[in-house]
Coordinates of C-alpha atoms and ligand atoms in Angstrom, one line a residue:
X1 CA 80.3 246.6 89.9
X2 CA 82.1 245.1 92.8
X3 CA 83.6 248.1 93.8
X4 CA 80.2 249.5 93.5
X5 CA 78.5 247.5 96.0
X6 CA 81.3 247.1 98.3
X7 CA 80.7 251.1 98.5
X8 CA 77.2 250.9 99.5
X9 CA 77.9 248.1 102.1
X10 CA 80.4 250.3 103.5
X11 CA 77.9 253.2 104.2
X12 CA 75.5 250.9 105.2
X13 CA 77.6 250.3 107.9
X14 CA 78.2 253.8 109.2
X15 CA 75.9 255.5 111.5
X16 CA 75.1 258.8 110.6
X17 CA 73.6 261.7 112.7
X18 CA 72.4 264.3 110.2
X19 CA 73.7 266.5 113.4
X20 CA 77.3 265.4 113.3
X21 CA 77.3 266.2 109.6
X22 CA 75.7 269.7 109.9
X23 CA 78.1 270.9 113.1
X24 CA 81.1 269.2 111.9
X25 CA 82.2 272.2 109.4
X26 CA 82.0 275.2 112.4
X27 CA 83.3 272.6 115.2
X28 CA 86.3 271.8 112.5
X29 CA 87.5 276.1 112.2
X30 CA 87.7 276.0 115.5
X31 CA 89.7 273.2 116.5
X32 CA 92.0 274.1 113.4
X33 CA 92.8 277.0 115.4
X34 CA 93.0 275.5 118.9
X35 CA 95.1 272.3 118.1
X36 CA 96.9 274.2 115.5
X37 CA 100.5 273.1 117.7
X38 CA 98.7 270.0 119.0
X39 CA 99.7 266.3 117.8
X40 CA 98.1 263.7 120.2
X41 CA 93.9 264.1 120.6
X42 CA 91.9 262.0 122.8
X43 CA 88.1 262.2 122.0
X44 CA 85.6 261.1 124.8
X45 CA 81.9 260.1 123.5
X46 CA 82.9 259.4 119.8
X47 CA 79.4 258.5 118.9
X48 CA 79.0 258.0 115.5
X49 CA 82.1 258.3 114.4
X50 CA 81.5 260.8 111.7
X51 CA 83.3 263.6 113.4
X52 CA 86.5 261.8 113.9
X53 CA 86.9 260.9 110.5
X54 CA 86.0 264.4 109.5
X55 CA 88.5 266.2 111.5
X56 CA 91.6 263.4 111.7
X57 CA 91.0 263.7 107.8
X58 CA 91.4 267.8 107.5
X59 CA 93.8 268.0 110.9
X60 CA 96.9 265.4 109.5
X61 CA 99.4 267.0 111.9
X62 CA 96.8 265.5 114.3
X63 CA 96.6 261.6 115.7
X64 CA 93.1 260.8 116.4
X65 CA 92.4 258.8 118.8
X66 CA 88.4 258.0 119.5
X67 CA 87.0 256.6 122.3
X68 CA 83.2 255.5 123.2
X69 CA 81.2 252.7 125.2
X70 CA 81.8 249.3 123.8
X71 CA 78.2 249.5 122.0
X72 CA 79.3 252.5 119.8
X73 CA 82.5 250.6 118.6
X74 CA 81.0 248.8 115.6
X75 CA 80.0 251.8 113.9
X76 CA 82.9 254.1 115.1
X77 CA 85.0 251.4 113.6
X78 CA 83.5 251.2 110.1
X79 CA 84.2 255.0 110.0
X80 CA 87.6 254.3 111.2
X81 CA 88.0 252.0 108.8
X82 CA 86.4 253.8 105.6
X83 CA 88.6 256.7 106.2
X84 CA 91.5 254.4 105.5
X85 CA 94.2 257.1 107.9
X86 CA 97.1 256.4 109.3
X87 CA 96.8 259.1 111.7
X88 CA 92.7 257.8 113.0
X89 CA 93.0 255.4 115.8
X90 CA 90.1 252.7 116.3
X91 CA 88.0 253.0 119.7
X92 CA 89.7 252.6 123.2
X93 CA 86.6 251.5 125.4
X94 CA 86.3 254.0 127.8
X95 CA 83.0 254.7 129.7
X96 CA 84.5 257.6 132.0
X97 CA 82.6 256.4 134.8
X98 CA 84.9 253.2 135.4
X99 CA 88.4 254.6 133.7
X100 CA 91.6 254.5 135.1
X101 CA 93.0 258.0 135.0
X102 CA 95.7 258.0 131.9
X103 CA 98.9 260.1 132.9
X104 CA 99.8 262.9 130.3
X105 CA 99.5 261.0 127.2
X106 CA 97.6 263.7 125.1
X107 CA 98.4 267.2 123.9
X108 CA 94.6 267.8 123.3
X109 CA 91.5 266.7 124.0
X110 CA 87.7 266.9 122.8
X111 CA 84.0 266.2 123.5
X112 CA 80.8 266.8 121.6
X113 CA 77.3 266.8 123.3
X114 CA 78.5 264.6 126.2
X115 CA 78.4 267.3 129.1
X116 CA 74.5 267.0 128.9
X117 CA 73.9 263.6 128.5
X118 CA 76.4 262.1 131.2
X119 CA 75.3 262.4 135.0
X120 CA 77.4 264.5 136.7
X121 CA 79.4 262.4 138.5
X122 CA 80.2 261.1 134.8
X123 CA 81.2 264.4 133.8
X124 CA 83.0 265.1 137.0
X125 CA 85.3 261.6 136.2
X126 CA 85.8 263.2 132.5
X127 CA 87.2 266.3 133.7
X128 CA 89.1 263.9 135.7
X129 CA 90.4 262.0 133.0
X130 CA 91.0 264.9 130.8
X131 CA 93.3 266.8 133.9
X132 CA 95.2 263.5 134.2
X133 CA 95.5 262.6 130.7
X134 CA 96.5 266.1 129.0
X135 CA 100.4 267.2 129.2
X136 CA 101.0 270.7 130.4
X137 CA 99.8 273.3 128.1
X138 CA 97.3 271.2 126.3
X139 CA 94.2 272.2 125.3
X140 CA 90.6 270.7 125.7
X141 CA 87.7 271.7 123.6
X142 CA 84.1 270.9 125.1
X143 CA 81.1 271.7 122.3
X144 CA 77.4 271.2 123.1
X145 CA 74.6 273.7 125.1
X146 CA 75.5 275.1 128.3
X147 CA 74.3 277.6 131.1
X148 CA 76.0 280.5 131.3
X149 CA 75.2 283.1 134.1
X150 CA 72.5 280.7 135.1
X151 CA 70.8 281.3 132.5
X152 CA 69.4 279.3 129.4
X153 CA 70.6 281.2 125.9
X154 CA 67.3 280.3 124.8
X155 CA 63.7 278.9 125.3
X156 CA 64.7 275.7 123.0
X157 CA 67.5 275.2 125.1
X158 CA 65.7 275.5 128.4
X159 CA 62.6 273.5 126.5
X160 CA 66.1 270.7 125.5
X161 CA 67.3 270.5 129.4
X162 CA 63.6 269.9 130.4
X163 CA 63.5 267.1 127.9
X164 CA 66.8 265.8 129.1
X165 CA 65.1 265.8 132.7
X166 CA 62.1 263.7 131.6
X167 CA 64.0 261.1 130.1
X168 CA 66.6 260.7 133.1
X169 CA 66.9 263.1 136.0
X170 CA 70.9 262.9 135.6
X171 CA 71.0 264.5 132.2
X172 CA 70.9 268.0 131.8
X173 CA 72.7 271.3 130.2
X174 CA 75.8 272.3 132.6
X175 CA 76.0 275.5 134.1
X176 CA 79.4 276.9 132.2
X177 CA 80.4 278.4 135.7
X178 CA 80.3 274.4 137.1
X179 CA 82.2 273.1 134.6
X180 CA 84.9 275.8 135.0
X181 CA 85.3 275.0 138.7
X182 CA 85.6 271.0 137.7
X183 CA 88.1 272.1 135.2
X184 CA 90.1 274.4 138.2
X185 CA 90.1 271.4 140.4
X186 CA 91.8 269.2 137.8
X187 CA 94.6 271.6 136.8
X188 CA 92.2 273.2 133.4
X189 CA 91.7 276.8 133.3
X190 CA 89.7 278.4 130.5
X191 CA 91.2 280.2 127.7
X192 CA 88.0 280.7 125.6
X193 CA 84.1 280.6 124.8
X194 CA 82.9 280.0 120.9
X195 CA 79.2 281.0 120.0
X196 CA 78.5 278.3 117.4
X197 CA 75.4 277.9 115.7
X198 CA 72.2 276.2 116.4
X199 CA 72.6 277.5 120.0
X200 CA 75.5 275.6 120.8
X201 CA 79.4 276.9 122.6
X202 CA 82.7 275.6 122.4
X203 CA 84.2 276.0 125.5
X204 CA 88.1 275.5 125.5
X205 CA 90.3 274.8 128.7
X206 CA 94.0 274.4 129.0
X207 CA 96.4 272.7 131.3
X208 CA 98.1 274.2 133.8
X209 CA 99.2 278.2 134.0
X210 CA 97.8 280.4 131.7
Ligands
SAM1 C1 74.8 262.7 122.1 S1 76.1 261.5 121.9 C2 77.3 262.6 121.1 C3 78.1 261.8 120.1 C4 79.1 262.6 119.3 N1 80.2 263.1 120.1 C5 78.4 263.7 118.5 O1 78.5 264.9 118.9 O2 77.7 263.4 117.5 C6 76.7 261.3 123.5 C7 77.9 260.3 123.6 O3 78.4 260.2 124.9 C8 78.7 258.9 125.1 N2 78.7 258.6 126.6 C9 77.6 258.6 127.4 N3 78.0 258.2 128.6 C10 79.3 257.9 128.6 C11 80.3 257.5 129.5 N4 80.0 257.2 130.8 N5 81.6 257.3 129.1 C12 81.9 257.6 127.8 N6 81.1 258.0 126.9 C13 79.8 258.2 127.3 C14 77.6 258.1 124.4 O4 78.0 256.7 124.2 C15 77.5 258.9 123.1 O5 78.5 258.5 122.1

């Protein structure tokens, strides 16, 4: 019984976007493959925590670190904590916009559904802090909508960016094109493009020569 109701406190504790849970399975294939030789992740935008604790969980070669805005770090943390790993790492706060650049102390790094919601001088500073933070050969994986030939993939998505717009003029859906140029001017040339489901890409960037 008390085992029981600690239980339900626990999950009453965790945030849960039915999102996160539905894109986790796809988003975890890939990075299986990409981070296959990878030890060290840093993950910007953590959210809810759910894909963290999903991933560090089926990726044990893997040390997790999250990372969000201080006001995400309660409910990152009581995923951190259920998962009960040694290799999932509580929150660092990092809000990209006001980071120092870390120097090469990463092997991999990853973002979900941040490009579009940060302004874009937030998501230049990522790519900044990504550049700085991965060692040579690392690899980045970046999974959320995107333009691509300056084009929408779809009406929802162009019908998603207009949303975006109304609620704050510095959201939006990235052209792929812009995001490959940030990436060149911070050492990250890009390897690959994923088609996921519900509309979505995982774009995937690595450090230095290819
Ligand atoms: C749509 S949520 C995505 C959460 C999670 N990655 C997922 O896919 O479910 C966007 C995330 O970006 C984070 N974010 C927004 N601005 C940020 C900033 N300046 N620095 C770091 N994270 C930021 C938010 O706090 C939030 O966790």
């Amino acid at each position: 019984m008390l085992l029981f109701s600690s239980a339900i406190r626990e999950m009453a504790n965790k945030p849960f976007a039915k999102s996160a849970e539905r894109n986790g399975g796809p988003i975890l294939e890939v990075l299986r493959d990409e981070f296959s030789g990878s030890s060290k992740v840093l993950e910007i935008g953590s959210g809810t925590g759910q894909h963290a604790a999903r991933f560090a969980a089926e990726l044990q070669h893997l040390q997790w670190q999250t990372s969000d805005l201080d006001e995400n770090h309660d409910g990152i943390n009581a995923w951190v904590s259920g998962a009960r790993l040694t290799n999932l790492l509580p929150p660092l706060s990092l809000d990209v916009l006001t980071a120092e650049l870390p120097t090469m102390l990463y092997d991999a790094a990853y973002s979900a559904n941040t490009a579009h919601i940060m302004s874009v001088d937030a998501v230049n500073k990522m790519f900044a802090i990504i550049g700085s933070s991965l060692m040579e050969g690392g690899a980045f994986c970046l999974y959320g909508p995107f333009r691509h030939g300056g084009q929408f993939n779809t009406p929802s998505n162009a019908a998603f960016h207009e949303a975006l717009r109304s609620r704050d003029s510095d959201m939006g859906i990235r052209h792929l094109e812009a995001l490959d140029e940030l990436g060149l001017d911070n050492g990250l040339s890009r390897v690959r493009l994923y088609a996921m489901p519900a509309n979505n890409y995982i774009a995937v960037w690595h450090k230095g020569k290819i």
